[in-house]
Coordinates of C-alpha atoms and ligand atoms in Angstrom, one line a residue:
M65 CA -26.6 -10.3 -2.4
Y66 CA -24.6 -10.9 0.6
I67 CA -26.2 -10.4 4.1
I68 CA -24.3 -9.8 7.5
Q69 CA -26.6 -10.8 10.2
N70 CA -26.6 -9.9 13.8
G71 CA -23.7 -7.5 14.0
T72 CA -23.4 -4.5 16.1
L73 CA -23.1 -1.7 13.5
V74 CA -20.8 1.4 14.4
S75 CA -21.0 5.0 13.0
S76 CA -19.2 7.9 14.7
E77 CA -22.2 8.6 16.7
R78 CA -24.0 5.3 17.8
V79 CA -23.7 1.6 17.8
W80 CA -26.9 -0.4 17.0
R81 CA -28.0 -4.0 16.3
A82 CA -28.9 -4.6 12.7
D83 CA -28.5 -6.8 9.5
L84 CA -26.7 -5.3 6.6
A85 CA -27.1 -6.5 3.0
M86 CA -24.7 -5.6 0.0
E87 CA -25.0 -6.3 -3.8
D88 CA -22.9 -5.0 -6.8
G89 CA -20.6 -3.2 -4.4
K90 CA -23.1 -1.1 -2.6
I91 CA -24.7 -1.5 0.6
T92 CA -28.4 -2.2 -0.2
A93 CA -30.2 -2.5 3.2
I94 CA -29.8 -1.8 6.8
A95 CA -32.5 -3.2 8.9
P96 CA -33.3 -5.5 11.8
N97 CA -33.9 -9.2 10.6
L98 CA -33.4 -8.9 6.8
A99 CA -34.8 -11.8 5.4
P100 CA -32.5 -13.8 2.7
K101 CA -33.7 -15.0 -0.5
P102 CA -32.8 -18.2 -2.3
G103 CA -29.1 -18.0 -3.4
D104 CA -27.9 -15.3 -0.9
C105 CA -25.0 -15.5 0.9
V106 CA -25.6 -15.2 4.7
T107 CA -22.8 -14.9 7.5
D108 CA -23.5 -14.5 11.1
A109 CA -21.5 -11.5 12.8
K110 CA -22.8 -12.2 16.4
G111 CA -20.7 -10.6 19.1
C112 CA -18.8 -8.5 16.3
F113 CA -18.7 -4.9 15.6
V114 CA -19.5 -3.9 11.7
F115 CA -17.5 -1.0 10.9
P116 CA -17.4 1.1 7.8
G117 CA -14.1 -0.2 6.3
F118 CA -11.1 1.5 7.9
I119 CA -9.2 4.0 5.9
D120 CA -5.4 4.7 6.1
P121 CA -5.0 8.1 5.0
H122 CA -1.0 7.9 5.3
T123 CA 1.1 5.4 3.2
H124 CA 4.3 5.3 1.0
L125 CA 4.1 2.0 -1.1
D126 CA 6.6 1.3 -3.9
M127 CA 8.3 4.3 -3.0
N128 CA 11.9 4.9 -3.7
N129 CA 13.9 7.3 -1.7
G130 CA 16.7 8.0 -4.0
V131 CA 18.6 4.9 -3.0
T132 CA 16.3 2.0 -2.2
T133 CA 12.6 1.2 -2.6
T134 CA 10.1 0.4 0.2
A135 CA 9.7 -3.4 1.0
D136 CA 6.1 -3.4 0.3
D137 CA 4.6 -2.5 -3.1
F138 CA 0.8 -2.1 -3.8
S139 CA 0.5 -5.9 -3.9
S140 CA 2.0 -6.7 -0.6
G141 CA 1.0 -3.5 1.1
T142 CA -2.9 -3.4 0.1
L143 CA -3.1 -7.3 1.0
A144 CA -1.5 -6.6 4.4
A145 CA -4.1 -3.7 4.7
V146 CA -6.9 -5.8 4.2
C147 CA -6.0 -8.6 6.5
G148 CA -5.8 -6.0 9.2
G149 CA -9.2 -4.3 8.4
T150 CA -8.1 -1.6 6.3
T151 CA -10.2 -1.2 3.0
T152 CA -9.0 2.1 1.6
L153 CA -5.5 3.7 1.8
L154 CA -4.2 7.2 0.5
D155 CA -0.6 6.9 -0.8
F156 CA 1.7 9.7 -1.7
A157 CA 2.4 10.3 -5.5
T158 CA 5.4 12.1 -5.3
Q159 CA 6.7 14.6 -8.0
D160 CA 10.4 14.4 -8.8
K161 CA 12.2 17.8 -9.1
G162 CA 12.2 18.7 -13.0
K163 CA 9.3 16.5 -13.6
S164 CA 5.6 17.2 -13.7
L165 CA 2.7 16.3 -11.3
K166 CA 0.9 14.4 -14.2
E167 CA 4.0 12.2 -14.5
A168 CA 4.0 11.4 -10.7
L169 CA 0.2 10.5 -10.9
E170 CA 0.9 8.2 -14.1
L171 CA 3.6 6.6 -12.4
W172 CA 1.6 5.9 -9.2
H173 CA -1.4 4.5 -11.3
K174 CA 0.8 2.2 -12.7
K175 CA 2.3 0.9 -9.4
A176 CA -1.2 0.5 -8.1
G177 CA -3.5 -0.5 -10.9
G178 CA -4.4 -3.9 -11.2
R179 CA -2.7 -5.1 -8.0
S180 CA -4.5 -3.5 -5.1
S181 CA -6.2 -5.7 -2.6
C182 CA -7.9 -2.6 -1.0
N183 CA -9.0 0.6 -2.4
Y184 CA -6.4 3.5 -3.0
G185 CA -6.2 7.0 -3.7
F186 CA -3.4 9.5 -4.0
H187 CA -2.2 12.6 -2.3
M188 CA 0.1 14.7 -4.6
A189 CA 3.3 15.5 -2.8
V190 CA 4.6 18.7 -4.6
T191 CA 8.5 19.1 -4.6
D192 CA 9.1 21.4 -7.5
W193 CA 6.7 24.4 -7.5
N194 CA 6.9 26.4 -10.6
E195 CA 4.1 27.9 -13.0
H196 CA 3.6 24.5 -14.7
T197 CA 3.1 23.0 -11.3
R198 CA 0.5 25.4 -10.5
Q199 CA -1.3 25.1 -13.7
E200 CA -1.6 21.2 -13.1
L201 CA -3.5 21.6 -9.9
M202 CA -6.7 22.0 -11.7
E203 CA -5.8 18.8 -13.9
M204 CA -5.1 16.9 -10.4
I205 CA -8.5 17.7 -8.9
S206 CA -10.2 16.6 -12.5
A207 CA -8.1 13.3 -11.9
G208 CA -9.6 12.8 -8.2
V209 CA -6.5 14.1 -6.5
T210 CA -7.9 16.7 -4.1
S211 CA -5.1 16.8 -1.5
L212 CA -1.5 17.9 -1.5
K213 CA 1.4 17.2 0.9
V214 CA 4.4 19.5 1.2
Y215 CA 7.8 18.7 2.9
L216 CA 9.9 21.3 5.2
A217 CA 12.5 18.6 5.6
Y218 CA 14.5 16.3 3.3
D219 CA 16.7 18.3 0.7
A220 CA 15.2 16.2 -2.4
L221 CA 11.6 17.2 -1.3
R222 CA 11.4 20.3 0.7
I223 CA 10.0 23.6 -0.5
S224 CA 10.8 27.2 0.5
D225 CA 8.6 29.2 2.9
A226 CA 7.8 31.5 0.0
Q227 CA 6.8 28.6 -2.1
L228 CA 4.7 27.2 0.9
L229 CA 2.8 30.5 0.9
D230 CA 2.1 30.6 -2.7
I231 CA 0.8 26.9 -2.4
L232 CA -1.4 27.5 0.4
Q233 CA -3.0 30.4 -1.5
E234 CA -3.7 28.0 -4.4
C235 CA -5.0 25.5 -1.9
R236 CA -7.3 28.0 -0.4
S237 CA -8.8 29.1 -3.7
L238 CA -9.0 25.6 -5.3
G239 CA -10.4 23.8 -2.0
L240 CA -7.4 21.4 -2.2
Q241 CA -6.7 19.9 1.4
I242 CA -2.9 20.2 2.4
G243 CA -0.9 18.2 4.7
C244 CA 2.7 19.1 5.6
H245 CA 5.8 17.0 6.7
C246 CA 6.7 19.5 9.7
E247 CA 10.5 19.5 10.5
N248 CA 13.0 22.2 10.0
G249 CA 15.1 20.7 7.2
E250 CA 18.0 23.1 7.6
I251 CA 18.4 22.5 11.3
V252 CA 18.1 18.8 10.9
N253 CA 21.0 18.8 8.2
F254 CA 23.0 21.1 10.7
L255 CA 22.4 18.8 13.7
Q256 CA 23.1 15.7 11.7
R257 CA 26.6 17.0 10.6
R258 CA 27.2 18.0 14.2
E259 CA 26.4 14.3 15.6
L260 CA 28.5 12.9 12.8
S261 CA 31.5 15.4 13.8
R262 CA 31.1 14.2 17.3
G263 CA 31.7 10.6 16.1
N264 CA 28.0 9.7 16.9
Y265 CA 27.2 7.4 13.9
G266 CA 24.6 5.1 15.3
P267 CA 20.8 5.3 15.3
A268 CA 20.9 6.8 18.9
A269 CA 22.1 10.0 17.0
H270 CA 18.8 9.9 15.0
P271 CA 16.5 11.6 17.6
V272 CA 19.3 13.9 18.5
S273 CA 19.4 15.5 15.1
R274 CA 15.6 15.9 15.0
P275 CA 14.6 17.0 18.4
A276 CA 10.8 18.1 19.0
A277 CA 11.7 21.7 18.8
V278 CA 12.5 21.1 15.0
E279 CA 8.9 19.8 14.7
A280 CA 7.4 22.5 16.8
E281 CA 9.2 25.2 15.0
A282 CA 8.0 23.9 11.6
I283 CA 4.5 23.6 12.6
S284 CA 4.4 27.0 14.2
R285 CA 5.9 28.4 10.8
Y286 CA 3.5 26.3 8.5
A287 CA 0.5 27.7 10.7
Y288 CA 1.5 31.3 10.7
I289 CA 2.1 30.9 6.9
A290 CA -1.3 29.4 6.5
G291 CA -2.9 32.3 8.6
L292 CA -1.6 34.7 5.8
A293 CA -3.2 32.4 3.3
E294 CA -6.3 31.9 5.4
C295 CA -5.9 28.3 4.5
P296 CA -7.1 25.4 6.6
I297 CA -4.3 22.9 7.3
T298 CA -3.4 19.5 8.2
V299 CA -0.4 18.5 10.2
V300 CA 0.7 15.0 9.4
H301 CA 2.5 12.4 11.7
L302 CA 2.2 14.7 14.6
S303 CA 4.9 13.3 17.1
S304 CA 5.4 15.5 20.0
A305 CA 4.1 17.7 23.0
A306 CA 5.8 20.7 21.7
G307 CA 4.2 20.1 18.4
L308 CA 0.8 19.9 19.7
E309 CA 1.4 23.0 21.7
E310 CA 1.9 24.9 18.5
V311 CA -1.3 23.3 17.1
R312 CA -3.0 24.5 20.0
N313 CA -1.7 28.0 19.4
A314 CA -2.9 28.1 15.9
R315 CA -6.2 26.9 16.9
R316 CA -6.8 29.4 19.7
R317 CA -5.8 32.2 17.0
G318 CA -8.8 30.6 15.1
Q319 CA -7.2 28.7 12.5
T320 CA -8.4 25.4 11.3
V321 CA -5.8 22.8 12.0
Q322 CA -6.7 19.1 11.4
V323 CA -4.1 16.7 13.0
E324 CA -3.0 13.0 12.0
T325 CA -0.9 10.9 14.4
C326 CA 0.3 7.2 14.2
P327 CA 0.2 4.3 16.3
Q328 CA 4.0 4.5 16.7
Y329 CA 3.8 7.7 18.5
L330 CA 1.1 6.6 20.8
L331 CA 2.8 3.1 21.7
L332 CA 6.6 3.6 21.4
D333 CA 9.2 5.8 22.6
E334 CA 12.7 7.0 22.0
S335 CA 14.4 4.4 24.3
R336 CA 14.3 2.0 21.2
Y337 CA 17.0 4.0 19.6
L338 CA 19.4 2.9 22.5
L339 CA 18.9 -0.9 21.9
P340 CA 22.1 -2.9 21.4
G341 CA 24.0 -3.2 18.3
F342 CA 22.3 -1.7 15.3
E343 CA 18.7 -2.6 16.4
G344 CA 17.7 0.9 16.7
A345 CA 17.7 1.2 13.1
K346 CA 14.3 -0.5 13.0
F347 CA 13.0 2.5 14.6
V348 CA 14.3 5.2 12.5
M349 CA 11.6 7.3 11.2
S350 CA 10.9 10.8 10.9
P351 CA 9.8 12.6 13.0
P352 CA 11.6 10.2 15.4
L353 CA 10.0 8.4 18.4
R354 CA 9.8 10.9 21.3
S355 CA 10.1 10.6 25.3
V356 CA 7.5 8.7 27.3
S357 CA 6.0 12.1 28.3
D358 CA 5.4 13.2 24.7
R359 CA 3.9 9.8 24.1
N360 CA 1.6 10.1 27.1
T361 CA 0.6 13.9 25.9
L362 CA -0.5 12.4 22.5
C363 CA -2.5 9.6 23.9
Q364 CA -4.3 12.3 26.1
A365 CA -4.8 14.5 23.1
V366 CA -6.5 11.5 21.2
L367 CA -8.8 11.1 24.3
D368 CA -9.4 14.6 24.5
G369 CA -10.7 15.0 20.9
E370 CA -7.3 17.1 19.7
I371 CA -6.5 14.5 17.1
D372 CA -8.5 13.9 14.0
T373 CA -7.1 11.1 12.3
I374 CA -4.8 8.0 13.1
A375 CA -2.6 6.9 10.0
T376 CA 0.4 4.7 9.8
D377 CA 3.0 6.6 7.6
H378 CA 3.8 3.2 6.6
C379 CA 7.0 3.2 4.8
S380 CA 8.6 -0.2 5.2
Y381 CA 12.3 -1.0 4.8
R382 CA 13.7 -4.5 5.4
F383 CA 16.4 -4.6 8.3
A384 CA 18.8 -6.8 6.2
G385 CA 20.1 -4.8 3.1
Q386 CA 17.9 -1.8 3.5
K387 CA 18.3 -0.5 7.1
E388 CA 21.8 -1.7 7.1
L389 CA 22.8 0.6 4.4
G390 CA 23.2 3.2 7.4
R391 CA 25.1 0.9 9.5
N392 CA 28.2 3.4 9.7
D393 CA 26.2 6.3 9.3
F394 CA 22.9 7.2 10.7
T395 CA 21.7 9.6 8.2
K396 CA 21.8 6.8 5.6
I397 CA 19.4 4.7 7.4
P398 CA 16.2 4.7 5.2
N399 CA 13.5 6.4 7.1
G400 CA 10.3 4.8 7.9
A401 CA 8.5 1.8 9.4
P402 CA 6.0 -0.5 8.6
G403 CA 2.3 -0.3 10.4
L404 CA -0.3 -0.6 7.8
E405 CA -1.7 -4.2 8.8
H406 CA -1.6 -3.4 12.5
R407 CA -3.2 -0.2 12.9
P408 CA -6.8 -1.2 13.8
A409 CA -5.7 -3.8 16.2
L410 CA -3.3 -1.5 18.0
F411 CA -5.6 1.2 18.4
F412 CA -8.4 -1.2 19.4
T413 CA -6.2 -2.8 22.0
Q414 CA -4.9 0.6 23.2
F415 CA -8.0 2.6 23.4
V416 CA -11.3 0.7 23.1
S417 CA -10.5 -2.9 24.8
T418 CA -9.4 -0.7 27.8
G419 CA -12.5 1.4 27.8
L420 CA -10.6 4.7 27.2
L421 CA -12.7 5.3 24.1
D422 CA -15.9 3.7 22.7
P423 CA -16.2 1.9 19.3
E424 CA -18.0 5.1 17.8
R425 CA -14.5 7.2 18.4
M426 CA -12.8 4.6 16.7
C427 CA -15.1 4.6 13.8
A428 CA -14.5 8.4 13.6
L429 CA -10.8 8.4 13.9
L430 CA -9.9 5.6 11.7
S431 CA -12.8 5.6 9.0
E432 CA -15.3 8.4 9.2
N433 CA -12.9 11.4 9.7
P434 CA -10.5 10.2 7.0
A435 CA -13.3 9.8 4.6
R436 CA -14.8 13.4 5.4
Q437 CA -11.5 15.1 5.2
Y438 CA -10.4 13.6 2.0
G439 CA -13.3 13.8 -0.1
M440 CA -14.7 10.2 0.0
F441 CA -17.6 10.8 2.6
P442 CA -20.5 9.6 2.6
Q443 CA -19.5 6.8 -0.1
K444 CA -16.9 5.8 2.4
G445 CA -16.8 6.1 6.2
L446 CA -20.4 5.4 6.6
L447 CA -22.5 2.4 7.0
A448 CA -25.8 3.5 4.9
V449 CA -27.8 2.5 2.0
G450 CA -26.0 3.5 -1.4
A451 CA -22.6 3.8 0.3
D452 CA -19.8 1.8 -1.1
A453 CA -19.7 -1.8 0.7
D454 CA -16.4 -1.6 2.3
I455 CA -17.0 -3.2 5.6
T456 CA -14.9 -4.5 8.3
V457 CA -16.5 -7.1 10.8
W458 CA -14.4 -6.9 13.7
N459 CA -14.1 -9.7 16.4
P460 CA -13.3 -8.0 19.8
N461 CA -12.7 -11.2 21.5
T462 CA -9.4 -12.5 19.5
V463 CA -6.0 -12.1 21.3
R464 CA -2.7 -12.7 19.3
T465 CA 0.9 -11.6 19.5
I466 CA 2.1 -9.6 16.6
S467 CA 5.6 -11.0 15.1
A468 CA 7.4 -10.6 12.1
A469 CA 6.8 -14.3 11.4
N470 CA 3.0 -13.8 11.1
Q471 CA 2.7 -10.6 9.5
R472 CA 2.0 -9.7 5.9
H473 CA 4.3 -6.9 5.4
Q474 CA 7.4 -7.6 3.2
T475 CA 9.6 -6.7 6.2
D476 CA 12.0 -8.9 8.4
Y477 CA 10.8 -7.1 11.4
T478 CA 7.9 -5.1 12.8
P479 CA 8.3 -2.4 15.5
Y480 CA 5.6 -3.9 17.4
E481 CA 7.2 -7.3 17.9
G482 CA 5.9 -9.4 21.0
M483 CA 2.9 -6.9 21.5
T484 CA -0.3 -8.8 22.4
V485 CA -3.4 -7.2 20.7
K486 CA -7.0 -7.8 21.2
G487 CA -9.4 -7.9 18.3
S488 CA -9.2 -8.6 14.6
A489 CA -10.7 -8.4 11.4
S490 CA -12.8 -11.5 10.9
M491 CA -14.5 -10.4 7.6
V492 CA -13.3 -7.8 5.4
F493 CA -15.4 -6.7 2.3
V494 CA -14.0 -4.5 -0.6
N495 CA -16.5 -3.1 -2.7
G496 CA -19.0 -5.8 -1.8
I497 CA -16.4 -8.6 -2.2
L498 CA -15.2 -10.7 0.6
T499 CA -11.5 -10.4 0.5
V500 CA -10.5 -11.6 4.1
R501 CA -12.1 -14.4 6.4
D502 CA -10.5 -15.0 9.8
G503 CA -7.2 -13.1 8.8
V504 CA -6.8 -15.1 5.6
P505 CA -7.0 -13.5 2.1
V506 CA -9.9 -15.2 0.2
Q507 CA -9.6 -12.7 -2.9
T508 CA -6.8 -10.5 -4.0
G509 CA -7.0 -7.6 -6.3
A510 CA -10.4 -6.5 -5.3
G511 CA -9.2 -2.8 -4.7
A512 CA -10.2 0.2 -7.0
Y513 CA -9.0 3.8 -7.6
V514 CA -10.8 6.1 -5.3
F515 CA -11.6 9.2 -7.4
R516 CA -12.0 12.0 -4.8
K517 CA -13.7 15.3 -4.7
C518 CA -12.6 18.6 -3.2
T519 CA -14.5 19.1 0.2
S520 CA -15.0 22.3 2.1
T521 CA -15.6 19.7 5.1
S522 CA -13.5 20.7 8.1
L523 CA -13.4 18.3 10.9
R524 CA -13.1 21.2 13.3
Ligands
LIG781 O1 10.2 8.4 8.1 C1 9.3 8.3 7.5 N1 8.1 8.8 8.2 N2 9.3 8.2 6.0 C2 8.2 8.4 5.1 C3 8.2 9.7 4.6 C4 7.7 10.7 5.3 O2 8.2 11.8 6.0 O3 6.3 10.8 5.7
LIG782 ZN1 6.2 12.9 6.2
LIG783 ZN1 4.8 9.8 5.4

């Protein structure tokens, strides 16, 4: 038995002082002053918050984009995750065109199995919609995959509007969650060609080719089509005020729209693309970073409760040799940036240490809401007897500076280089196993596959 004493426990509704005991991977007791028995391990969490382990519902580990493979695989990515306080992530198994969902799922199980330090589950990215794919959806549910992602951008991934309607109808009838990458791919292609024809080859052309209107139009279309299917939807990695306005419009029409955004859209802005040389490539992700005004609007939306989950969209490429593939053509810069390790500290620093939000809200956005939305609650996302012992003991008093030199991501840079962050995970338990102490891994490979159920839970 392991007992965490004197901590301040956190749920989405309250904070309270109690001890917490765990055994065989489960929380076994929560009460003031639990008495240890001989042989029990006891640790003191005085002055620390005890959160249900943080959940990152949007990562891309060991993902090949057709040209190159992400710097982080499940081994390094999940280790970075636990060091930062994340105990479960949901990665995107991605169907290749001409291949089945089953093949994609088997491949992702091979990538993750036996090497993951945090728990992991999979969304299924559907890129080739046909009758066979339709038949496979039930199999996915039986295999614990209860959420899909579709893309409206990227030629190798995107589906048509008619396919989108068909998929949304299936999701509605089967109870699958659906998230969408909302950018109008045809317009992006056109604008990319236009920028290149104007001689704009550098990273500064990236946001020009993917303006906020491209996101807003896609969100609007996605929402209207979902309205036809009467299907609740999720917008992933929301980046712009214009996009948020389309979410609001759909909600005003009575639709259920859940929204995810990411630290990069809350902390960084498009001025990064104007950095000298090829530095801007480090920030090439889709959707791109936006204006300061967009960023402020999204931060206010977090404060106002319009955002449901904070994920990373961790999709890491090294600058040397990978981002550099697009040195002479911005359209060839691999899209994506690292962030998995830093999300809890970035969020705590920006919103909780400043007093803008309380720890309860952090618990909701980083743990309970993703657990509820994606069929893992109450096993995950909640400190309760019988729940999984995925626990992050959070010390609010540490101060450190993020740097590529001290991170665990396998990238030679971080978008957050030089940022001072407050708070860190002082102890992290995955399935009841102590995996990290004071930022240092003490056990690797403790993660397990998370078999998820369909949920009618809507966060709205
Ligand atoms: O640039 C990004 N975000 N790459 C990852 C794939 C995606 O669109 O989520
Ligand atoms: Zn996406
Ligand atoms: Zn993504």
